[in-house]
Amino acid sequence: MKSCFRSTNILLPNKNVDKYKWAVVACDQYTSQEDYWIDVANTVKDEPSTLNIIYPEVYLGKDDARIQKIQDKMLSYMNDGIIEESIKDGFVLVERTTESGTRLGLVGVIDLEAYDFTPGTNAPIRATEGTIAARIPPRLRIRENALLECSHVMVLIDDKRKQLIEPLYDKKESLECIYDMDLMKNGGHLRGYCIDGKKAQEVNALLVEMEKESGGFFLAVGDGNHSLATAKTHWHNVKESLNEEERIDHPARYALVELVNLHSPALFFEPIHRVVFHVDMNDLYQGFVTYLHKQDISYTQGEDIVFIDANYEYHIQLLNEDGRIPLDILQCYLDKYLQAHKDSSIDYVHGKDAVKELATKDNNCGILLGSINKDTLFPAIAAGGVLPRKTFSMGEAYEKRYYVECRKIQK
């Protein structure tokens, strides 16, 4: 038996590549701040970088020619030896140091046959937020002809006893350090340690036992829900042309992820805030107050939900939400509002500072949300559903996963 999370062959940039320029933050960050990505491009210039093999979502729908460039660059990086197979059937133990502390992770693959993003599923690997079907096709166009995947997906394990990742880190001095780098744009520091051979076999065996003890719900997708949903859709398409034997070990069946312990002291659940564009903030706020009255939901002044623009702030604390999280109530209202106001649009923004900056611009309204208790995550998902889309983020935008490792997804 094998676990739904397991070892794999991992590609890394060769020793001559400038790792500072190689690693860039997850593509779904700074989606309304093109200046951030322009600055990254100016830093990277013509050097090898994951910037050239990922699609920053700030450009989605603006430059489909970028997809072919990504696929061509993947091929050239492989042919020119920029990327090399550095680990055979193993893992990377990750040590990420940010302002929040040192977060540990384990890079391997998940079996997409064991993952389902449908609400209420009994699959061992489950989504944490609702999947928006319209967000999959543009991502699918990138993946379907790509030679490689370079993942920003982070998957959570509810390991209260800290029996998987932490013991590996305690023995890091006996492991080969395969990269050690500062990260650009306030990303902190990153080290990676090779786990292969007998040690990888031992980790695989422990994962099997832990999955057996999980009661059927083993892993929850923390970051990269839509990227993983895209990988699942791609695998569904690929396997239609394969026989049963070919399906067993086809590389598209698996997706590269970093596994993180939910109980890491350096793992904080930050709310994902909202910015509504082309809107009158007072109209949006008063509409929400009216919506609360119609729902018989009381409120007072507090920090559950804060509406801000360049001039005003409105602070709301919900009082009788009957077990619903404040974001669930807010998002239901925003969905209705945006349906009725076609000129307005919304973005989901990580970090209060970014929201405040965007809120200073004319006809923008920022909506700041209160903190999330991460201990409620697995029970909420196990209860049979998913959280509202874009409920939480694991850390601030600059603490998200930076691309380093790659993996082949074609035969």
PDB file of C-alpha atoms in Angstrom, residues 18 22 35 41 119 121 134 139 152 251 280 294 317 331 345 350 380 403 406:
ATOM      1  CA  ASP A  18      21.470  32.385  -9.038  1.00  0.00           C
ATOM      2  CA  TRP A  22      15.356  31.659  -9.527  1.00  0.00           C
ATOM      3  CA  ASP A  35       4.116  46.924 -10.186  1.00  0.00           C
ATOM      4  CA  ALA A  41      11.042  41.019 -13.790  1.00  0.00           C
ATOM      5  CA  PRO A 119     -18.044  19.655  -1.373  1.00  0.00           C
ATOM      6  CA  THR A 121     -16.551  14.299  -0.670  1.00  0.00           C
ATOM      7  CA  ALA A 134     -14.470  29.517 -14.502  1.00  0.00           C
ATOM      8  CA  ARG A 139      -4.898  27.419 -15.863  1.00  0.00           C
ATOM      9  CA  HIS A 152       3.052  26.681  -5.045  1.00  0.00           C
ATOM     10  CA  PRO A 251       3.344  11.470 -14.136  1.00  0.00           C
ATOM     11  CA  ASP A 280     -19.501  53.870  -3.930  1.00  0.00           C
ATOM     12  CA  LYS A 294     -33.210  41.204   6.377  1.00  0.00           C
ATOM     13  CA  GLN A 317     -18.963  42.919  14.766  1.00  0.00           C
ATOM     14  CA  GLN A 331     -19.613  36.882   0.665  1.00  0.00           C
ATOM     15  CA  SER A 345     -15.676  44.026  -9.700  1.00  0.00           C
ATOM     16  CA  HIS A 350      -3.561  39.146   0.926  1.00  0.00           C
ATOM     17  CA  ALA A 380     -15.311  22.186   9.458  1.00  0.00           C
ATOM     18  CA  TYR A 403       8.784  28.306  -6.533  1.00  0.00           C
ATOM     19  CA  CYS A 406      10.078  21.213 -10.437  1.00  0.00           C
TER      20      CYS A 406
END
